[in-house]
PDB file of C-alpha atoms in Angstrom:
ATOM      1  CA  UNK T   1      10.057  58.261   0.326  1.00 72.00           C
ATOM      2  CA  UNK T   2      12.763  57.035  -2.070  1.00 68.00           C
ATOM      3  CA  UNK T   3      14.765  55.646   0.840  1.00 69.00           C
ATOM      4  CA  UNK T   4      11.809  53.578   1.997  1.00 72.00           C
ATOM      5  CA  UNK T   5      11.093  52.427  -1.546  1.00 69.00           C
ATOM      6  CA  UNK T   6      14.673  51.222  -1.997  1.00 66.00           C
ATOM      7  CA  UNK T   7      15.216  49.841   1.500  1.00 68.00           C
ATOM      8  CA  UNK T   8      15.599  46.330   0.097  1.00 71.00           C
ATOM      9  CA  UNK T   9      18.784  47.248  -1.774  1.00 73.00           C
ATOM     10  CA  UNK T  10      22.087  45.770  -0.674  1.00 76.00           C
ATOM     11  CA  UNK T  11      23.507  49.253  -0.078  1.00 82.00           C
ATOM     12  CA  UNK T  12      22.122  52.322   1.662  1.00 85.00           C
ATOM     13  CA  UNK T  13      20.872  55.458  -0.061  1.00 85.00           C
ATOM     14  CA  UNK T  14      23.903  57.299   1.263  1.00 89.00           C
ATOM     15  CA  UNK T  15      26.248  54.705  -0.203  1.00 91.00           C
ATOM     16  CA  UNK T  16      24.407  54.938  -3.518  1.00 92.00           C
ATOM     17  CA  UNK T  17      24.894  58.693  -3.381  1.00 93.00           C
ATOM     18  CA  UNK T  18      28.641  58.218  -2.831  1.00 96.00           C
ATOM     19  CA  UNK T  19      28.769  55.892  -5.841  1.00 97.00           C
ATOM     20  CA  UNK T  20      27.054  58.607  -7.880  1.00 96.00           C
ATOM     21  CA  UNK T  21      29.695  61.110  -6.797  1.00 96.00           C
ATOM     22  CA  UNK T  22      32.371  58.767  -8.116  1.00 97.00           C
ATOM     23  CA  UNK T  23      30.730  58.236 -11.502  1.00 96.00           C
ATOM     24  CA  UNK T  24      32.700  60.980 -13.305  1.00 96.00           C
ATOM     25  CA  UNK T  25      36.015  59.574 -12.054  1.00 95.00           C
ATOM     26  CA  UNK T  26      38.265  59.139  -9.020  1.00 95.00           C
ATOM     27  CA  UNK T  27      37.765  61.631  -6.197  1.00 95.00           C
ATOM     28  CA  UNK T  28      39.783  62.624  -3.170  1.00 94.00           C
ATOM     29  CA  UNK T  29      38.382  61.380   0.101  1.00 93.00           C
ATOM     30  CA  UNK T  30      38.361  64.917   1.507  1.00 93.00           C
ATOM     31  CA  UNK T  31      36.298  66.138  -1.472  1.00 94.00           C
ATOM     32  CA  UNK T  32      33.780  63.343  -1.006  1.00 96.00           C
ATOM     33  CA  UNK T  33      33.434  64.108   2.691  1.00 96.00           C
ATOM     34  CA  UNK T  34      32.846  67.802   1.990  1.00 95.00           C
ATOM     35  CA  UNK T  35      30.347  67.099  -0.795  1.00 94.00           C
ATOM     36  CA  UNK T  36      28.319  64.779   1.423  1.00 95.00           C
ATOM     37  CA  UNK T  37      28.518  66.981   4.498  1.00 94.00           C
ATOM     38  CA  UNK T  38      30.311  64.448   6.668  1.00 96.00           C
ATOM     39  CA  UNK T  39      33.669  64.313   8.409  1.00 96.00           C
ATOM     40  CA  UNK T  40      36.552  62.443   6.835  1.00 94.00           C
ATOM     41  CA  UNK T  41      36.348  59.469   9.270  1.00 95.00           C
ATOM     42  CA  UNK T  42      32.682  58.976   8.354  1.00 95.00           C
ATOM     43  CA  UNK T  43      33.481  59.010   4.638  1.00 96.00           C
ATOM     44  CA  UNK T  44      36.391  56.656   5.231  1.00 95.00           C
ATOM     45  CA  UNK T  45      33.992  54.207   6.897  1.00 95.00           C
ATOM     46  CA  UNK T  46      31.601  54.480   3.929  1.00 95.00           C
ATOM     47  CA  UNK T  47      34.417  53.862   1.451  1.00 96.00           C
ATOM     48  CA  UNK T  48      35.669  50.940   3.563  1.00 96.00           C
ATOM     49  CA  UNK T  49      32.260  49.246   3.265  1.00 95.00           C
ATOM     50  CA  UNK T  50      31.994  49.964  -0.455  1.00 97.00           C
ATOM     51  CA  UNK T  51      35.534  48.710  -1.022  1.00 97.00           C
ATOM     52  CA  UNK T  52      34.829  45.561   1.013  1.00 96.00           C
ATOM     53  CA  UNK T  53      31.846  44.893  -1.254  1.00 95.00           C
ATOM     54  CA  UNK T  54      33.969  45.394  -4.389  1.00 97.00           C
ATOM     55  CA  UNK T  55      32.125  48.539  -5.494  1.00 97.00           C
ATOM     56  CA  UNK T  56      34.978  51.009  -4.971  1.00 98.00           C
ATOM     57  CA  UNK T  57      38.737  50.843  -5.112  1.00 97.00           C
ATOM     58  CA  UNK T  58      41.233  53.112  -3.425  1.00 95.00           C
ATOM     59  CA  UNK T  59      44.074  54.776  -5.237  1.00 92.00           C
ATOM     60  CA  UNK T  60      46.559  57.602  -4.929  1.00 88.00           C
ATOM     61  CA  UNK T  61      46.506  61.057  -6.456  1.00 79.00           C
ATOM     62  CA  UNK T  62      49.028  61.314  -9.292  1.00 77.00           C
ATOM     63  CA  UNK T  63      50.233  64.739  -8.175  1.00 81.00           C
ATOM     64  CA  UNK T  64      50.486  63.896  -4.458  1.00 80.00           C
ATOM     65  CA  UNK T  65      50.984  60.280  -3.385  1.00 79.00           C
ATOM     66  CA  UNK T  66      49.836  61.136   0.153  1.00 83.00           C
ATOM     67  CA  UNK T  67      46.320  61.831  -1.088  1.00 85.00           C
ATOM     68  CA  UNK T  68      43.901  58.880  -1.063  1.00 89.00           C
ATOM     69  CA  UNK T  69      41.317  58.679  -3.823  1.00 93.00           C
ATOM     70  CA  UNK T  70      38.319  56.462  -4.408  1.00 96.00           C
ATOM     71  CA  UNK T  71      37.038  55.221  -7.764  1.00 97.00           C
ATOM     72  CA  UNK T  72      34.143  53.087  -8.961  1.00 97.00           C
ATOM     73  CA  UNK T  73      34.772  49.509  -9.999  1.00 98.00           C
ATOM     74  CA  UNK T  74      32.776  47.831 -12.760  1.00 97.00           C
ATOM     75  CA  UNK T  75      30.606  46.247 -10.059  1.00 97.00           C
ATOM     76  CA  UNK T  76      30.108  49.687  -8.514  1.00 97.00           C
ATOM     77  CA  UNK T  77      28.905  51.088 -11.844  1.00 97.00           C
ATOM     78  CA  UNK T  78      26.469  48.194 -12.182  1.00 95.00           C
ATOM     79  CA  UNK T  79      25.137  48.701  -8.638  1.00 94.00           C
ATOM     80  CA  UNK T  80      24.747  52.443  -9.270  1.00 94.00           C
ATOM     81  CA  UNK T  81      22.836  51.795 -12.497  1.00 94.00           C
ATOM     82  CA  UNK T  82      20.591  49.238 -10.777  1.00 90.00           C
ATOM     83  CA  UNK T  83      19.886  51.609  -7.883  1.00 89.00           C
ATOM     84  CA  UNK T  84      19.012  54.426 -10.239  1.00 89.00           C
ATOM     85  CA  UNK T  85      16.774  52.178 -12.325  1.00 90.00           C
ATOM     86  CA  UNK T  86      14.899  51.089  -9.206  1.00 87.00           C
ATOM     87  CA  UNK T  87      14.383  54.704  -8.108  1.00 87.00           C
ATOM     88  CA  UNK T  88      13.320  55.833 -11.570  1.00 90.00           C
ATOM     89  CA  UNK T  89      10.875  52.933 -11.786  1.00 90.00           C
ATOM     90  CA  UNK T  90       9.394  53.866  -8.424  1.00 88.00           C
ATOM     91  CA  UNK T  91       8.998  57.520  -9.429  1.00 90.00           C
ATOM     92  CA  UNK T  92       7.559  56.613 -12.847  1.00 92.00           C
ATOM     93  CA  UNK T  93       4.959  54.464 -11.125  1.00 91.00           C
ATOM     94  CA  UNK T  94       4.048  57.319  -8.780  1.00 91.00           C
ATOM     95  CA  UNK T  95       3.855  59.849 -11.616  1.00 92.00           C
ATOM     96  CA  UNK T  96       1.618  57.497 -13.582  1.00 94.00           C
ATOM     97  CA  UNK T  97      -0.931  57.823 -10.779  1.00 94.00           C
ATOM     98  CA  UNK T  98      -1.147  61.604 -11.189  1.00 95.00           C
ATOM     99  CA  UNK T  99      -3.677  63.393 -13.327  1.00 95.00           C
ATOM    100  CA  UNK T 100      -2.534  65.476 -16.296  1.00 94.00           C
ATOM    101  CA  UNK T 101      -3.162  68.615 -14.246  1.00 95.00           C
ATOM    102  CA  UNK T 102      -1.091  67.322 -11.341  1.00 95.00           C
ATOM    103  CA  UNK T 103       1.803  66.406 -13.660  1.00 93.00           C
ATOM    104  CA  UNK T 104       1.613  69.880 -15.203  1.00 94.00           C
ATOM    105  CA  UNK T 105       1.764  71.434 -11.720  1.00 95.00           C
ATOM    106  CA  UNK T 106       4.866  69.391 -10.882  1.00 93.00           C
ATOM    107  CA  UNK T 107       6.488  70.379 -14.184  1.00 93.00           C
ATOM    108  CA  UNK T 108       5.708  74.047 -13.533  1.00 95.00           C
ATOM    109  CA  UNK T 109       7.358  73.825 -10.107  1.00 94.00           C
ATOM    110  CA  UNK T 110      10.618  72.307 -11.403  1.00 93.00           C
ATOM    111  CA  UNK T 111      12.404  75.604 -12.233  1.00 93.00           C
ATOM    112  CA  UNK T 112      11.707  76.942  -8.727  1.00 93.00           C
ATOM    113  CA  UNK T 113      12.850  73.672  -7.146  1.00 91.00           C
ATOM    114  CA  UNK T 114      15.998  73.703  -9.249  1.00 90.00           C
ATOM    115  CA  UNK T 115      16.756  77.221  -8.045  1.00 90.00           C
ATOM    116  CA  UNK T 116      15.962  76.272  -4.446  1.00 90.00           C
ATOM    117  CA  UNK T 117      18.259  73.227  -4.400  1.00 85.00           C
ATOM    118  CA  UNK T 118      21.061  74.538  -6.641  1.00 82.00           C
ATOM    119  CA  UNK T 119      24.494  74.641  -5.059  1.00 67.00           C
ATOM    120  CA  UNK T 120      25.464  78.122  -3.850  1.00 65.00           C
TER     121      UNK T 120
END
């Protein structure tokens, strides 16, 4: 549903997710691939597109120069913030259409959903 609602963005939902993974700081390409459940060549292609668009920059790991890292650029942070704002706006609009009882039911389900989707 969120993917359809944000289909007009300049980047894909998956690319937005990669930007979110880079928000705390530079990450190794292998870590990003593992986190997103893709192979390294697939993540490399994603980073190539994001780098081409000026949203990510490549670097090297300080402890091992062979290791390639990816980091957000200022433009990448702006795109991430804009993507999040669009998604939050969409969800806020949807929640506004719920009754008080329906919102309470969603709130009551959040702890179970958090447990269900928590990383092992």
